[in-house]
Amino acid sequence: METVLTSEAILTALLMTLIAGLSTGIGSLMAFFTKVTNTRFLSGALGLSAGVMVYVSFVELLPDAIHSMEHYASEKMAMFYVLLSFFGGMGLIALIDFLVPEDENPHEIHNINSGANGKLKRTGMMLALTIGIHNFPEGIATFVSGLESLDIALPIVVAVAIHNIPEGIAVSVPIYHSTGSRKKALWFSIASGFAEPLGALFALAFLMPIWTPAVNAVCLAAVAGIMVFISFDELLPSSEEYGHHHFAIGGVILGMALMGFGLLLF
């Protein structure tokens, strides 16, 4: 599939990235109005997100990347460049994950309802900052997938939005309980999600002027690497930590099935 860049496609991709980023606010609202988080739902939903991301990465994005790269290289060299880009995307998000201290890393949150001391506000603010750092490359990934195909991008947006919900909860709970202000908690939660549209704007400013089939291939493969890493490093472990193994695995299978049949039908 060739990526055709139009102003409408770019605007749609930006809008989808904004929607995905703002979903952290949904998590914040859930923390305000529900006393007990439905861990079965979160476990299954995070598994579903992982299933969607892994399936679309290997079945759609990587083959499309190879096809685009074959305009410039032989089949084997195209595969080589795509693999470099794929693992480069993994390396980028892994480096970001490594540079964030474990105590402040949103991937290392084990109990979204934990914490009740004088450091709660600082904890919430640091979580908002570090989640924002993690969301920046996700914004680039969502934007690039939106340029590739609406059929591919919509499930990815839903998957990213679902996995942003627990992050919104993680930010809002300590700030809300330390300040008593729903507005502050909601603001910090939404602010952490704004890193995703910022990532999209970065891609628009620096990638669009040099966009070619080769750049398209590199971006698609790197996006696939980012999404696979996020699935294995964040989504699947988090879905298991909520204590509902079969809901998590069922979510993965359902996510793959929905993505596969959705692409087949549409």
Short mmCIF file of C-alpha atoms in Angstrom, two decimals, residues 135-264:
data_model
loop_
_atom_site.label_atom_id
_atom_site.label_comp_id
_atom_site.label_asym_id
_atom_site.label_seq_id
_atom_site.Cartn_x
_atom_site.Cartn_y
_atom_site.Cartn_z
CA ASN A 135 3.89 9.15 25.13
CA PHE A 136 5.95 11.31 22.77
CA PRO A 137 7.15 8.44 20.51
CA GLU A 138 3.68 6.89 20.76
CA GLY A 139 2.34 10.10 19.24
CA ILE A 140 4.75 9.76 16.34
CA ALA A 141 3.67 6.13 15.90
CA THR A 142 -0.03 6.97 15.93
CA PHE A 143 0.46 9.84 13.49
CA VAL A 144 2.47 7.76 11.00
CA SER A 145 -0.07 4.91 11.16
CA GLY A 146 -2.81 7.46 10.49
CA LEU A 147 -1.02 8.54 7.33
CA GLU A 148 -0.63 4.94 6.18
CA SER A 149 -4.27 3.85 6.35
CA LEU A 150 -7.41 4.81 8.24
CA ASP A 151 -8.35 1.14 8.53
CA ILE A 152 -5.05 0.43 10.28
CA ALA A 153 -4.98 3.63 12.32
CA LEU A 154 -8.43 3.46 13.94
CA PRO A 155 -7.79 0.21 15.87
CA ILE A 156 -4.37 1.52 16.87
CA VAL A 157 -5.91 4.74 18.19
CA VAL A 158 -8.40 2.69 20.23
CA ALA A 159 -5.57 0.47 21.52
CA VAL A 160 -3.40 3.45 22.51
CA ALA A 161 -6.40 5.15 24.13
CA ILE A 162 -7.19 2.05 26.19
CA HIS A 163 -3.64 1.73 27.45
CA ASN A 164 -3.55 5.47 28.29
CA ILE A 165 -6.51 5.09 30.67
CA PRO A 166 -4.55 3.39 33.49
CA GLU A 167 -1.82 6.00 33.05
CA GLY A 168 -4.42 8.72 33.57
CA ILE A 169 -5.56 6.96 36.74
CA ALA A 170 -1.96 6.65 37.95
CA VAL A 171 -1.40 10.41 37.57
CA SER A 172 -4.71 11.62 38.97
CA VAL A 173 -4.98 9.45 42.10
CA PRO A 174 -1.95 10.83 44.00
CA ILE A 175 -2.61 14.44 42.96
CA TYR A 176 -6.31 14.24 43.82
CA HIS A 177 -5.68 12.66 47.23
CA SER A 178 -2.90 15.12 48.08
CA THR A 179 -4.69 18.31 46.99
CA GLY A 180 -8.37 17.40 47.09
CA SER A 181 -8.72 19.15 43.73
CA ARG A 182 -10.32 17.25 40.87
CA LYS A 183 -9.40 20.07 38.48
CA LYS A 184 -5.67 19.83 39.25
CA ALA A 185 -5.68 16.06 38.98
CA LEU A 186 -7.56 16.17 35.68
CA TRP A 187 -5.28 18.88 34.31
CA PHE A 188 -2.08 16.97 35.08
CA SER A 189 -3.58 13.78 33.69
CA ILE A 190 -4.58 15.43 30.40
CA ALA A 191 -1.26 17.30 30.20
CA SER A 192 0.64 14.00 30.29
CA GLY A 193 -1.38 12.85 27.27
CA PHE A 194 -0.63 16.03 25.29
CA ALA A 195 2.83 14.63 24.59
CA GLU A 196 1.22 12.42 21.93
CA PRO A 197 -0.07 15.26 19.70
CA LEU A 198 3.28 16.99 20.32
CA GLY A 199 4.97 13.88 18.93
CA ALA A 200 2.66 14.06 15.93
CA LEU A 201 3.54 17.72 15.36
CA PHE A 202 7.24 16.83 15.58
CA ALA A 203 6.75 14.20 12.88
CA LEU A 204 4.79 16.68 10.77
CA ALA A 205 7.48 19.37 11.05
CA PHE A 206 10.58 17.24 10.54
CA LEU A 207 9.47 14.17 8.57
CA MET A 208 6.89 15.51 6.12
CA PRO A 209 9.33 17.83 4.27
CA ILE A 210 11.57 14.85 3.44
CA TRP A 211 8.82 12.24 2.95
CA THR A 212 9.66 9.59 0.34
CA PRO A 213 8.80 5.87 0.04
CA ALA A 214 12.10 5.11 1.82
CA VAL A 215 11.26 7.45 4.72
CA ASN A 216 7.79 5.92 4.80
CA ALA A 217 9.33 2.44 5.06
CA VAL A 218 11.70 3.43 7.86
CA CYS A 219 8.90 5.11 9.81
CA LEU A 220 6.47 2.21 9.42
CA ALA A 221 9.08 -0.31 10.55
CA ALA A 222 10.16 1.86 13.49
CA VAL A 223 6.52 2.33 14.50
CA ALA A 224 6.07 -1.45 14.41
CA GLY A 225 9.10 -1.85 16.68
CA ILE A 226 7.80 0.76 19.12
CA MET A 227 4.37 -0.87 19.30
CA VAL A 228 5.73 -4.41 19.73
CA PHE A 229 8.04 -3.24 22.52
CA ILE A 230 5.22 -1.38 24.28
CA SER A 231 3.03 -4.48 24.00
CA PHE A 232 5.64 -6.83 25.51
CA ASP A 233 7.16 -4.42 28.02
CA GLU A 234 4.08 -2.56 29.24
CA LEU A 235 0.71 -3.85 28.12
CA LEU A 236 1.08 -7.60 28.65
CA PRO A 237 2.89 -7.36 32.02
CA SER A 238 0.35 -4.79 33.24
CA SER A 239 -2.59 -6.93 32.15
CA GLU A 240 -1.10 -9.88 34.07
CA GLU A 241 -0.39 -7.80 37.19
CA TYR A 242 -4.10 -7.10 37.65
CA GLY A 243 -4.38 -10.81 38.45
CA HIS A 244 -6.68 -12.04 35.69
CA HIS A 245 -4.52 -14.18 33.41
CA HIS A 246 -7.33 -15.60 31.27
CA PHE A 247 -8.91 -12.17 30.76
CA ALA A 248 -5.51 -10.90 29.59
CA ILE A 249 -4.92 -13.77 27.14
CA GLY A 250 -8.52 -13.62 25.96
CA GLY A 251 -8.04 -9.92 25.30
CA VAL A 252 -4.91 -10.59 23.22
CA ILE A 253 -6.70 -13.18 21.09
CA LEU A 254 -9.77 -10.97 20.70
CA GLY A 255 -7.62 -7.99 19.71
CA MET A 256 -5.85 -10.00 17.03
CA ALA A 257 -9.12 -11.45 15.75
CA LEU A 258 -10.85 -8.06 15.60
CA MET A 259 -7.87 -6.55 13.80
CA GLY A 260 -7.56 -9.43 11.34
CA PHE A 261 -11.22 -9.72 10.40
CA GLY A 262 -11.60 -5.93 10.43
CA LEU A 263 -8.84 -5.55 7.83
CA LEU A 264 -10.32 -8.41 5.83
#
